[in-house]
Tab-separated table of C-alpha atoms in Angstrom:
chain	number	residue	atom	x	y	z
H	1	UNK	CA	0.000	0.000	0.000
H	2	UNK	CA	1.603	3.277	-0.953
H	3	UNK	CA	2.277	6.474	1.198
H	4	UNK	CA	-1.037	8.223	-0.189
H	5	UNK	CA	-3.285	5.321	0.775
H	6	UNK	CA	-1.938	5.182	3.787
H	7	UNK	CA	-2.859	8.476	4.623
H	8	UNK	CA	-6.308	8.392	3.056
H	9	UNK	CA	-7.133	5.203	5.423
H	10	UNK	CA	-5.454	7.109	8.737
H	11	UNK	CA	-7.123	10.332	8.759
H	12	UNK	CA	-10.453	9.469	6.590
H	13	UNK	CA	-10.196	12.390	4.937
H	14	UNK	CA	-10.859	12.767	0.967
H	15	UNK	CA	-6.979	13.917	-0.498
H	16	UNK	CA	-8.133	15.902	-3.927
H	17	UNK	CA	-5.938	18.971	-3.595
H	18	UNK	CA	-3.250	18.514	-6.151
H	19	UNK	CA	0.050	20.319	-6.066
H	20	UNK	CA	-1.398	22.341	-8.328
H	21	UNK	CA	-4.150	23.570	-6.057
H	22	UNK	CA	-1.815	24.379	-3.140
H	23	UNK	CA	0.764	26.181	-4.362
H	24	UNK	CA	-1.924	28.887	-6.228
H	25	UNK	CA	-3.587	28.795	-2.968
H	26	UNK	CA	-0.371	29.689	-0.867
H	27	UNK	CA	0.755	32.456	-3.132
H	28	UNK	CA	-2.639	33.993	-3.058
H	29	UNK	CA	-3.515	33.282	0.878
H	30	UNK	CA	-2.687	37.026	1.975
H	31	UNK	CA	-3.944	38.779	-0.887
H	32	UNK	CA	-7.849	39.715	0.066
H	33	UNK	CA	-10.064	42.420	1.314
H	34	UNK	CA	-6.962	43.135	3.623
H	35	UNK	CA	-5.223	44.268	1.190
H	36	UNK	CA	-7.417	45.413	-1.835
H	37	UNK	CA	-9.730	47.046	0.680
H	38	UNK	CA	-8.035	47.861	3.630
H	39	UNK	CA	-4.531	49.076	1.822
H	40	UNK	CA	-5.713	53.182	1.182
H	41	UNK	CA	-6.720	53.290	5.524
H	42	UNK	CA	-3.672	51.241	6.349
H	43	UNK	CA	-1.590	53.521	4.243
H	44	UNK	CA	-3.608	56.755	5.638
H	45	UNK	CA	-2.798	55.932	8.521
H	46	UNK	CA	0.945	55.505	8.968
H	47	UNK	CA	2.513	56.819	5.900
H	48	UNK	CA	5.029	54.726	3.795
H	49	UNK	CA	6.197	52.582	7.018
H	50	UNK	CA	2.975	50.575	5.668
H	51	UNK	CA	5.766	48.845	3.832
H	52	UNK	CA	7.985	48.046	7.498
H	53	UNK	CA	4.495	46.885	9.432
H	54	UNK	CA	4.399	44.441	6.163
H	55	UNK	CA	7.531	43.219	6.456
H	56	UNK	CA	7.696	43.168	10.396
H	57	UNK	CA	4.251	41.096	10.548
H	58	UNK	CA	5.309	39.089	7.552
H	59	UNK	CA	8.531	37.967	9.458
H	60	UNK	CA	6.577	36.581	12.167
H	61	UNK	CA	4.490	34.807	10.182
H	62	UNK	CA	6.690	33.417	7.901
H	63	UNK	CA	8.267	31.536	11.697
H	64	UNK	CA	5.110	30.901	11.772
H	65	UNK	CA	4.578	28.827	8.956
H	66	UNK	CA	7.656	27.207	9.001
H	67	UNK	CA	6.545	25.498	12.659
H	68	UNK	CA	3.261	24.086	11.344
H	69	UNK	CA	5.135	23.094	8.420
H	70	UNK	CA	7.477	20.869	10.005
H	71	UNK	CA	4.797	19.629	12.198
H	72	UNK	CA	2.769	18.355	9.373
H	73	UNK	CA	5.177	16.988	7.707
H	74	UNK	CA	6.178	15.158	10.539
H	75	UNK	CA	2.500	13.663	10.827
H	76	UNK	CA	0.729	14.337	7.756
H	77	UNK	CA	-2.338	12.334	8.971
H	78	UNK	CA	-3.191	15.373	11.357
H	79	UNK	CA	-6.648	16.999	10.247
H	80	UNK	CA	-5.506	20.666	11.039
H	81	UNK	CA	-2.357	22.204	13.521
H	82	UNK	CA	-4.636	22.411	16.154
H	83	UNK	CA	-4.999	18.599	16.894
H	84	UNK	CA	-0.948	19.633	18.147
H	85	UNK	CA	-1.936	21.818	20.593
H	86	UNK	CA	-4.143	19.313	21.668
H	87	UNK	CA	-1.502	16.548	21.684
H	88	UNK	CA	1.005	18.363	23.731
H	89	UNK	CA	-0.554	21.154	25.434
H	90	UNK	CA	-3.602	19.241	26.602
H	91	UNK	CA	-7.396	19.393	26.109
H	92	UNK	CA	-8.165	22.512	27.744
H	93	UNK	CA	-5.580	24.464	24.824
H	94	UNK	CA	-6.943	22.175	22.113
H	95	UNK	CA	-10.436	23.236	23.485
H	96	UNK	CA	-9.757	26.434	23.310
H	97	UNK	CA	-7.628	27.085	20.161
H	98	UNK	CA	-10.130	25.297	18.224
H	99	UNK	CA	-13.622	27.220	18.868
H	100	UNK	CA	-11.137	30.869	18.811
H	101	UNK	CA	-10.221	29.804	15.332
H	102	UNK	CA	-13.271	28.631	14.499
H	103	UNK	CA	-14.409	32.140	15.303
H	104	UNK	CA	-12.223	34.082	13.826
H	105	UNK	CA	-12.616	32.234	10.393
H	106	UNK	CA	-16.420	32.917	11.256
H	107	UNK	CA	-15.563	36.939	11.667
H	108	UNK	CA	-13.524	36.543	8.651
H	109	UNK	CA	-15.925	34.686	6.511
H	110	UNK	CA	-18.521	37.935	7.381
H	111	UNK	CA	-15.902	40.801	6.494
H	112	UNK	CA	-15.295	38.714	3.354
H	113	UNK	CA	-19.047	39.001	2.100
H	114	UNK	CA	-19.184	42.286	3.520
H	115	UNK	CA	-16.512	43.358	1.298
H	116	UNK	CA	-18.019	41.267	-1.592
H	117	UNK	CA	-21.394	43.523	-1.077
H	118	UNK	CA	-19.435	46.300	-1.038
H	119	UNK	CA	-17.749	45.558	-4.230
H	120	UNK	CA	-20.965	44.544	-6.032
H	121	UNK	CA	-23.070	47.878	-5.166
H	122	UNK	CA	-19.987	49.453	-6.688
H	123	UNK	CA	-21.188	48.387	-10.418
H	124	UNK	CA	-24.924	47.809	-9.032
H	125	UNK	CA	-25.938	50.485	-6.549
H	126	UNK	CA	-30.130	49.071	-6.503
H	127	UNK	CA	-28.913	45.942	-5.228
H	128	UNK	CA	-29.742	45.405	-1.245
H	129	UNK	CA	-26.639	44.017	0.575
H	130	UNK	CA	-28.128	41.699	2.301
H	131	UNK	CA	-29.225	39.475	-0.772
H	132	UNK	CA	-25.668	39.595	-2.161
H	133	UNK	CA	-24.369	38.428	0.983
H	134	UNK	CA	-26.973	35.846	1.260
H	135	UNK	CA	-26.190	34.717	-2.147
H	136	UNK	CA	-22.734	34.840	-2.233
H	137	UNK	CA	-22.962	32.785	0.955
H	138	UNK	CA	-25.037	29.985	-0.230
H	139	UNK	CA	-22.600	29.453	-3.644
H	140	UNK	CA	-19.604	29.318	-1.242
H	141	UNK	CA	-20.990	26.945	1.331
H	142	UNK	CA	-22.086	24.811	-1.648
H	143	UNK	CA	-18.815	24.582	-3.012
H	144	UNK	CA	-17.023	23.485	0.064
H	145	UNK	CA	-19.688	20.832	0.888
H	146	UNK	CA	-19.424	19.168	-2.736
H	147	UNK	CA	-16.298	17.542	-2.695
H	148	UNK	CA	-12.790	18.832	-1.791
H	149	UNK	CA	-11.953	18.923	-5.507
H	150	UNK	CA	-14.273	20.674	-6.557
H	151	UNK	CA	-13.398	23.436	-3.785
H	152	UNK	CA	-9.760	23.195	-4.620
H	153	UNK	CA	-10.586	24.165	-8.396
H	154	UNK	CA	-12.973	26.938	-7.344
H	155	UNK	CA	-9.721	28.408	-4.891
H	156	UNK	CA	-7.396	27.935	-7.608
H	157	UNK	CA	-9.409	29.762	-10.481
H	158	UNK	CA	-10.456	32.846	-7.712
H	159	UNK	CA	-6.468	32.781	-6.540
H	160	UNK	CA	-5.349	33.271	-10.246
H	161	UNK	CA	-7.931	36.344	-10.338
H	162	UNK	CA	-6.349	38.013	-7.715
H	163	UNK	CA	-3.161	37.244	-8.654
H	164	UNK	CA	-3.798	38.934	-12.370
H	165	UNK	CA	-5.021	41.774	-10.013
H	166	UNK	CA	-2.309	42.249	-8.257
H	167	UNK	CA	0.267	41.800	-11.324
H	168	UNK	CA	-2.554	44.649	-13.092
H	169	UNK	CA	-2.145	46.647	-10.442
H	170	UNK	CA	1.703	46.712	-10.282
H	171	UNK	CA	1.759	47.233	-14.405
H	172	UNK	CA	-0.455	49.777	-13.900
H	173	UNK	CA	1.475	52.048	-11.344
H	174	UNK	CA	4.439	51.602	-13.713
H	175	UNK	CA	2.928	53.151	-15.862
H	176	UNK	CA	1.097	55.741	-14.278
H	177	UNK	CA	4.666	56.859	-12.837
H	178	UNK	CA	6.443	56.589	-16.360
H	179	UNK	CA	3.736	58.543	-17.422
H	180	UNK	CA	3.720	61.287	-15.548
H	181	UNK	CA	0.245	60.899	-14.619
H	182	UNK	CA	-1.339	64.165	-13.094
H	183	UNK	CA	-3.844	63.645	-10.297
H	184	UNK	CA	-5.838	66.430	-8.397
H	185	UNK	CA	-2.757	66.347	-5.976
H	186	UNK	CA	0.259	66.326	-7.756
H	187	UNK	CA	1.547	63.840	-10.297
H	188	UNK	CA	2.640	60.365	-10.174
H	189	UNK	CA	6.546	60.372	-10.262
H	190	UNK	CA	9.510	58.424	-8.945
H	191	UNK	CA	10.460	62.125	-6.878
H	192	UNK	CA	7.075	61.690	-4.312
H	193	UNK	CA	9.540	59.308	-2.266
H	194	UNK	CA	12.217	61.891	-2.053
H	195	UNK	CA	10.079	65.071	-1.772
H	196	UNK	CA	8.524	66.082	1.181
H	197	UNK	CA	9.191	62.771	2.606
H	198	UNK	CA	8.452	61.221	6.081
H	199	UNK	CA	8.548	57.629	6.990
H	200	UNK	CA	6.113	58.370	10.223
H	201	UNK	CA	3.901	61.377	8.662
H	202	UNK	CA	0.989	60.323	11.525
H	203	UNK	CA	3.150	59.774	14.148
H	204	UNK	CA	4.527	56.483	16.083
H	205	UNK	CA	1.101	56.003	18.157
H	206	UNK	CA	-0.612	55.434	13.972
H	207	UNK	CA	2.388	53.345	13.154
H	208	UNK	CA	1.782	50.636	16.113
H	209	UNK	CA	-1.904	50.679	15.230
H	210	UNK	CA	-1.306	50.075	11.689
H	211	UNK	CA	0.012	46.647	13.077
H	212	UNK	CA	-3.555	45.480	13.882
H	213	UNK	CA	-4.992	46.162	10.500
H	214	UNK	CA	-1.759	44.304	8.634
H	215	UNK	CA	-2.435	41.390	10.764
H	216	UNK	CA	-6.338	41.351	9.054
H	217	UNK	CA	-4.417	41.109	5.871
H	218	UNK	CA	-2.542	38.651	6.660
H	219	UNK	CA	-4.829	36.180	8.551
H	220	UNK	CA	-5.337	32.803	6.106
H	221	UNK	CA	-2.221	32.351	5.782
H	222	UNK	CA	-2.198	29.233	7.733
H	223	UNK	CA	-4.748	27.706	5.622
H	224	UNK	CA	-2.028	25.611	4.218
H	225	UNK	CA	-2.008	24.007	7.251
H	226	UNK	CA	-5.530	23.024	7.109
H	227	UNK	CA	-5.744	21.907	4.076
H	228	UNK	CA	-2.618	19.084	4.823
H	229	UNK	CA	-5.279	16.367	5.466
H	230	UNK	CA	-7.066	16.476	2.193
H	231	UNK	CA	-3.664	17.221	0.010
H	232	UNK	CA	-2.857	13.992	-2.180
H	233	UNK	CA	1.311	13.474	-1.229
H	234	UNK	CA	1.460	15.886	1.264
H	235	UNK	CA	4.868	15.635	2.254
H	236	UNK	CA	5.539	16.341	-0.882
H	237	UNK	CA	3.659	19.049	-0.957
H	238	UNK	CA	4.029	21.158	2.175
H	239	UNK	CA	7.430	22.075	1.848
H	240	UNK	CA	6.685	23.805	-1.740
H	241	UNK	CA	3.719	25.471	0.065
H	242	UNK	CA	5.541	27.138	2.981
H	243	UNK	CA	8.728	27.734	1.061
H	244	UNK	CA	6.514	29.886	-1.293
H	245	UNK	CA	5.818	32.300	1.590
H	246	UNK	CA	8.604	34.593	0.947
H	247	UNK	CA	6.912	34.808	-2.801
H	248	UNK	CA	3.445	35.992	-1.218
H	249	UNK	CA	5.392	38.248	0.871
H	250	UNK	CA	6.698	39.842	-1.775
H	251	UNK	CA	3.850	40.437	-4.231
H	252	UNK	CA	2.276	42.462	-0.879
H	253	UNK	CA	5.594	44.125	-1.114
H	254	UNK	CA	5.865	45.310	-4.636
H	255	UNK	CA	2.672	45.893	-4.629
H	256	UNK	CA	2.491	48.100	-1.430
H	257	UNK	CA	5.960	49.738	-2.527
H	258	UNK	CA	3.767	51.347	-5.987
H	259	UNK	CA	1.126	52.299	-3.866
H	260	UNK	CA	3.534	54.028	-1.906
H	261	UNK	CA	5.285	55.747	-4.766
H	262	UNK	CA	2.132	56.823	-6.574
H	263	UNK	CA	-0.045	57.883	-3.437
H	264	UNK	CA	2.016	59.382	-0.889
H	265	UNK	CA	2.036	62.880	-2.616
H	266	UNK	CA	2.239	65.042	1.092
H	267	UNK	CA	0.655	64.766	4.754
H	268	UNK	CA	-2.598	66.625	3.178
H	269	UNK	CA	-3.057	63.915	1.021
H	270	UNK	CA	-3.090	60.653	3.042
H	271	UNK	CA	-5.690	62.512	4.939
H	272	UNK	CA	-7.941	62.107	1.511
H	273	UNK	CA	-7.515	58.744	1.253
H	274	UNK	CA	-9.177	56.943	4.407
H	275	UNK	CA	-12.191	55.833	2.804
H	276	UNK	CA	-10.176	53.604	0.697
């Protein structure tokens, strides 16, 4: 009986994520409404040392990874990292880690469609929010109660959208900057990072609270480690998954960096930008 079977008759557990599904789904875990909706008040907030709060919060979580990593690849037959706290912390921590997680992917699930809503009323204003929650709501919980596959296909299509995003969104700041482009505020150029600059425009007290709304962005990140139980050759797979952390980190990077370049046109203006 080979490794995979093995596995599959431990844990009980349906493996149809592919390599192929996993690694889209770990370079794509930390780009959401963190970051496409929360990036013009995170920025407002504390200036361009958005881009150290990134890399500060990404360090930690990148240790982060790399300890559930090696843990499921030590015992791949685990359903999720919690069922480690259980093993050697005790009940009470398993207990307890698993109904806070469970709620904060419930909290997260709700800003999601929130944000979805939001997004939708965008192009179709008439539309109650409500009903595109409700709606949006339904598809997803129908998709993850199919079959594992078919959820693994649905992430991986939805990742590669907001990966395209992202690599739109860096092409287009390029431009904008090589360009010239003229705003109401000033134009886009390379010399906004040199003129008038300030790495704490808001102050230190905005810069430590900028930390909380980072951490939003980057929450989902350990998904990888849930989805171990249902990944066909896991130990095979994991390693690629974590190790592409650094990758994720840097499309926020890049990505951020633009934003940076192209937005942070004086004090006045970062003010203008909070509804974002």
């Amino acid at each position: 009986m080979n490794s995979e079977n093995k596995h599959k008759k431990k844990n009980k557990m349906e493996r149809g994520l592919t390599n192929r599904h996993v690694q889209v789904m770990a370079i794509a875990g930390t780009i959401g409404t963190g970051l496409f909706l929360g990036a013009g008040r995170s920025i407002s907030l504390t200036g361009p040392s958005i881009v150290l709060v990134y890399m500060i919060t990404g360090g930690f979580m990148y240790l982060m990874m790399r300890a559930i990593g090696e843990m499921l690849y030590q015992d791949p037959e685990q359903h999720t990292f919690i069922n480690f706290i259980t093993r050697y912390l005790g009940q009470g921590w398993g207990y307890f880690s698993v109904w806070s997680y469970w709620l904060s992917v419930v909290f997260i699930g709700m800003a999601e469609i929130t944000a979805i809503a939001h997004y939708v009323q965008f192009w179709f204003p008439s539309w109650p929010s409500w009903l595109i929650q409700v709606v949006f709501l339904t598809i997803l919980g129908l998709v993850n109660l199919i079959a594992v596959k078919i959820f693994g296909e649905v992430e991986f299509w939805f990742a590669m959208i907001k990966i395209v995003a992202i690599l739109a969104m860096i092409a287009t700041g390029v431009f904008l900057v090589l360009t010239g482009f003229e705003t109401p505020y000033g134009s886009a150029s390379l010399a906004n990072i040199s003129e008038h600059f300030s790495l704490f425009p808001n102050g230190g007290m905005n810069f430590v609270m900028a930390f909380q709304m980072v951490f939003f962005a980057y929450l989902m990140i350990e998904f990888i480690g849930v989805t171990t139980s249902e990944t066909k050759d896991p130990r095979k797979v994991l390693p690629k998954a974590v190790k592409e952390i650094p990758l994720r980190l840097s499309f926020s990077m890049v990505e951020l960096s633009w934003q940076s370049c192209l937005l942070f046109l004086g004090v006045n203006f970062l003010q203008r930008i909070h509804h974002l």
